């Protein structure tokens, strides 16, 4: 019969393999940041420049599959949950998109 420690180890391994453990840890971190954030002290308004910078960082994080880091960035920065339109970013940054791999 399996011990409690063995069951915990199997559960942890299963959650890690499914990617759920990292997601849960990131979600807990984001909630801790929200709980610690003093809502009485208003966050500075997100400037247009910071909005664009944060969106570029989010795109980088998501491209590299850093989903959990991206979720903490959103929680702390006040960045909109829905990503900005890629064509809007290209226009705002005067960038161009490589057609062969859809990277900016």
Coordinates of N, CA and C in Angstrom, one line a residue:
X1 N 0.8 -1.2 0.0 CA 0.0 0.0 0.0 C 0.9 1.2 0.0
X2 N 0.5 2.3 -0.8 CA 1.3 3.5 -0.9 C 1.2 4.4 0.3
X3 N 2.3 5.0 0.7 CA 2.3 5.9 1.8 C 1.8 7.3 1.3
X4 N 1.5 8.1 2.3 CA 1.0 9.5 2.0 C 2.1 10.2 1.2
X5 N 3.4 10.0 1.6 CA 4.5 10.7 0.9 C 4.6 10.3 -0.5
X6 N 4.4 9.0 -0.8 CA 4.4 8.5 -2.2 C 3.3 9.0 -3.0
X7 N 2.1 9.1 -2.4 CA 0.9 9.7 -3.1 C 1.1 11.1 -3.4
X8 N 1.7 11.9 -2.5 CA 2.0 13.3 -2.7 C 3.0 13.4 -3.9
X9 N 4.0 12.6 -3.9 CA 5.1 12.6 -5.0 C 4.4 12.3 -6.3
X10 N 3.6 11.3 -6.4 CA 2.9 11.0 -7.6 C 2.0 12.1 -8.1
X11 N 1.3 12.7 -7.2 CA 0.4 13.8 -7.5 C 1.2 15.0 -8.0
X12 N 2.3 15.3 -7.3 CA 3.1 16.5 -7.7 C 3.7 16.2 -9.1
X13 N 4.2 15.0 -9.4 CA 4.7 14.7 -10.7 C 3.6 14.8 -11.8
X14 N 2.5 14.3 -11.5 CA 1.4 14.4 -12.5 C 1.0 15.8 -12.8
X15 N 0.9 16.6 -11.7 CA 0.5 18.0 -11.9 C 1.6 18.8 -12.7
X16 N 2.9 18.4 -12.4 CA 4.0 19.1 -13.2 C 4.0 18.7 -14.6
X17 N 3.8 17.4 -14.9 CA 3.7 16.9 -16.3 C 2.6 17.6 -17.1
X18 N 1.5 17.8 -16.5 CA 0.4 18.5 -17.1 C 0.5 20.0 -17.2
X19 N 1.5 20.5 -16.5 CA 1.7 22.0 -16.5 C 0.8 22.7 -15.5
X20 N 0.0 22.0 -14.8 CA -0.9 22.6 -13.9 C -0.3 23.1 -12.6
X21 N 0.8 22.5 -12.2 CA 1.5 22.9 -11.0 C 2.1 24.3 -11.2
X22 N 2.7 24.6 -12.3 CA 3.3 25.9 -12.6 C 2.2 26.9 -12.7
X23 N 1.1 26.6 -13.3 CA 0.0 27.5 -13.4 C -0.6 27.8 -12.0
X24 N -0.8 26.8 -11.2 CA -1.3 27.1 -9.8 C -0.3 28.0 -9.0
X25 N 1.0 27.7 -9.1 CA 1.9 28.5 -8.4 C 1.9 30.0 -8.9
X26 N 1.8 30.2 -10.2 CA 1.7 31.5 -10.7 C 0.4 32.2 -10.3
X27 N -0.6 31.5 -10.3 CA -1.9 32.1 -9.9 C -1.9 32.5 -8.4
X28 N -1.3 31.6 -7.6 CA -1.2 32.0 -6.2 C -0.3 33.2 -6.0
X29 N 0.8 33.3 -6.8 CA 1.7 34.5 -6.7 C 0.9 35.7 -7.1
X30 N 0.1 35.6 -8.2 CA -0.6 36.8 -8.6 C -1.7 37.2 -7.6
X31 N -2.3 36.2 -7.0 CA -3.3 36.6 -5.9 C -2.7 37.2 -4.7
X32 N -1.5 36.7 -4.4 CA -0.7 37.3 -3.2 C -0.4 38.7 -3.5
X33 N 0.1 39.0 -4.8 CA 0.4 40.4 -5.2 C -0.9 41.2 -5.1
X34 N -2.0 40.7 -5.5 CA -3.3 41.5 -5.4 C -3.6 41.8 -4.0
X35 N -3.5 40.7 -3.1 CA -3.8 40.9 -1.7 C -2.9 41.9 -1.0
X36 N -1.6 41.9 -1.4 CA -0.7 42.8 -0.7 C -0.7 44.2 -1.3
X37 N -1.3 44.3 -2.5 CA -1.4 45.6 -3.2 C -2.3 46.5 -2.4
X38 N -1.9 47.7 -2.0 CA -2.7 48.6 -1.2 C -3.6 49.3 -2.1
X39 N -4.9 48.9 -2.2 CA -5.8 49.5 -3.1 C -6.2 51.0 -2.7
X40 N -5.9 51.4 -1.5 CA -6.1 52.7 -1.1 C -5.2 53.7 -1.8
X41 N -4.0 53.2 -2.2 CA -3.1 54.0 -2.9 C -3.2 53.7 -4.4
X42 N -3.8 54.6 -5.1 CA -4.1 54.3 -6.5 C -2.8 54.1 -7.3
X43 N -2.8 53.2 -8.2 CA -1.7 52.9 -9.1 C -1.7 54.0 -10.2
X44 N -0.5 54.5 -10.5 CA -0.4 55.5 -11.6 C -1.0 55.0 -12.9
X45 N -1.6 56.0 -13.6 CA -2.3 55.7 -14.8 C -1.2 55.1 -15.8
X46 N -1.7 54.0 -16.5 CA -0.8 53.4 -17.5 C -0.6 54.3 -18.7
X47 N 0.6 54.8 -18.9 CA 0.8 55.7 -20.1 C 0.8 54.9 -21.4
X48 N 0.6 55.6 -22.5 CA 0.6 55.0 -23.8 C 1.9 54.2 -24.1
X49 N 3.0 54.8 -23.7 CA 4.3 54.2 -23.9 C 4.5 52.9 -23.1
X50 N 4.1 53.0 -21.8 CA 4.2 51.8 -20.9 C 3.2 50.7 -21.4
X51 N 2.1 51.1 -21.9 CA 1.1 50.1 -22.5 C 1.8 49.3 -23.6
X52 N 2.5 50.1 -24.5 CA 3.2 49.4 -25.6 C 4.3 48.5 -25.1
X53 N 5.1 49.1 -24.2 CA 6.2 48.3 -23.7 C 5.8 47.0 -23.0
X54 N 4.8 47.2 -22.2 CA 4.2 46.0 -21.5 C 3.7 45.0 -22.5
X55 N 3.1 45.4 -23.6 CA 2.5 44.5 -24.6 C 3.7 43.8 -25.3
X56 N 4.8 44.5 -25.6 CA 5.9 43.8 -26.2 C 6.5 42.8 -25.2
X57 N 6.6 43.1 -24.0 CA 7.1 42.1 -23.0 C 6.1 40.9 -22.9
X58 N 4.8 41.2 -22.9 CA 3.8 40.1 -22.9 C 4.0 39.2 -24.1
X59 N 4.2 39.8 -25.3 CA 4.3 39.0 -26.5 C 5.6 38.1 -26.4
X60 N 6.7 38.7 -25.9 CA 7.9 38.0 -25.7 C 7.7 36.8 -24.8
X61 N 7.0 37.1 -23.6 CA 6.8 36.0 -22.6 C 5.9 34.9 -23.2
X62 N 4.9 35.3 -23.9 CA 4.0 34.2 -24.5 C 4.6 33.5 -25.6
X63 N 5.4 34.2 -26.4 CA 6.2 33.5 -27.5 C 7.1 32.4 -27.0
X64 N 7.7 32.7 -25.8 CA 8.7 31.8 -25.2 C 8.0 30.8 -24.2
X65 N 6.7 30.8 -24.2 CA 5.9 30.0 -23.3 C 6.1 30.2 -21.8
X66 N 6.3 31.5 -21.5 CA 6.4 31.9 -20.1 C 5.0 32.4 -19.6
X67 N 4.0 31.5 -19.7 CA 2.6 31.8 -19.4 C 2.5 32.4 -18.0
X68 N 3.1 31.7 -17.1 CA 2.9 32.1 -15.7 C 3.5 33.5 -15.4
X69 N 4.7 33.7 -15.9 CA 5.3 35.0 -15.7 C 4.4 36.1 -16.4
X70 N 3.9 35.8 -17.5 CA 3.0 36.8 -18.2 C 1.7 37.0 -17.3
X71 N 1.2 36.0 -16.6 CA 0.0 36.2 -15.8 C 0.4 37.2 -14.6
X72 N 1.6 37.0 -14.1 CA 2.0 37.9 -13.0 C 2.2 39.3 -13.5
X73 N 2.8 39.5 -14.7 CA 2.9 40.8 -15.3 C 1.6 41.5 -15.5
X74 N 0.6 40.8 -15.9 CA -0.8 41.4 -16.1 C -1.3 41.8 -14.8
X75 N -1.2 40.9 -13.8 CA -1.7 41.2 -12.5 C -1.1 42.5 -11.8
X76 N 0.2 42.6 -12.0 CA 0.9 43.8 -11.4 C 0.8 45.0 -12.2
X77 N 0.8 44.9 -13.5 CA 0.9 46.1 -14.3 C -0.4 46.8 -14.6
X78 N -1.5 46.1 -14.5 CA -2.8 46.7 -14.9 C -3.0 46.7 -16.4
X79 N -2.1 45.9 -17.1 CA -2.3 45.8 -18.6 C -3.6 45.1 -18.9
X80 N -4.3 45.5 -20.0 CA -5.5 44.8 -20.3 C -5.3 43.3 -20.5
X81 N -6.3 42.5 -20.1 CA -6.2 41.1 -20.2 C -6.1 40.7 -21.7
X82 N -6.9 41.4 -22.5 CA -7.0 41.0 -24.0 C -5.8 41.7 -24.6
X83 N -5.0 41.0 -25.3 CA -3.8 41.6 -26.0 C -4.2 42.6 -27.0
X84 N -3.3 43.6 -27.2 CA -3.5 44.6 -28.2 C -3.4 44.0 -29.6
X85 N -4.1 44.5 -30.6 CA -4.0 44.0 -31.9 C -2.6 44.1 -32.5
X86 N -2.1 43.1 -33.1 CA -0.7 43.1 -33.6 C -0.5 44.1 -34.6
X87 N -1.5 44.4 -35.5 CA -1.3 45.4 -36.5 C -1.3 46.8 -35.9
X88 N -2.0 47.0 -34.8 CA -1.9 48.3 -34.1 C -0.5 48.5 -33.5
X89 N 0.1 47.4 -32.9 CA 1.4 47.5 -32.4 C 2.4 47.8 -33.5
X90 N 2.3 47.2 -34.7 CA 3.2 47.4 -35.8 C 3.1 48.9 -36.2
X91 N 1.9 49.4 -36.3 CA 1.8 50.8 -36.7 C 2.3 51.8 -35.7
X92 N 2.0 51.5 -34.4 CA 2.5 52.4 -33.4 C 4.0 52.4 -33.2
X93 N 4.6 51.3 -33.5 CA 6.1 51.2 -33.3 C 6.9 51.4 -34.6
X94 N 6.1 51.7 -35.7 CA 6.7 51.8 -37.0 C 7.6 50.6 -37.3
X95 N 7.1 49.5 -37.0 CA 7.8 48.2 -37.3 C 7.3 47.6 -38.5
X96 N 7.9 46.5 -38.9 CA 7.4 45.7 -40.0 C 7.4 44.2 -39.6
X97 N 6.5 43.5 -40.3 CA 6.4 42.1 -40.0 C 7.0 41.2 -41.1
X98 N 7.9 40.3 -40.6 CA 8.5 39.4 -41.6 C 7.4 38.4 -42.0
X99 N 7.1 38.3 -43.3 CA 6.0 37.4 -43.7 C 6.3 36.0 -43.6
X100 N 7.6 35.6 -43.6 CA 7.9 34.1 -43.6 C 7.6 33.5 -42.2
X101 N 7.7 34.2 -41.1 CA 7.5 33.6 -39.8 C 6.6 34.4 -38.9
X102 N 6.0 35.5 -39.4 CA 5.1 36.3 -38.6 C 5.7 36.9 -37.3
X103 N 6.9 37.3 -37.4 CA 7.5 37.9 -36.2 C 7.7 39.4 -36.6
X104 N 7.7 40.2 -35.6 CA 7.9 41.6 -35.8 C 9.4 41.9 -35.6

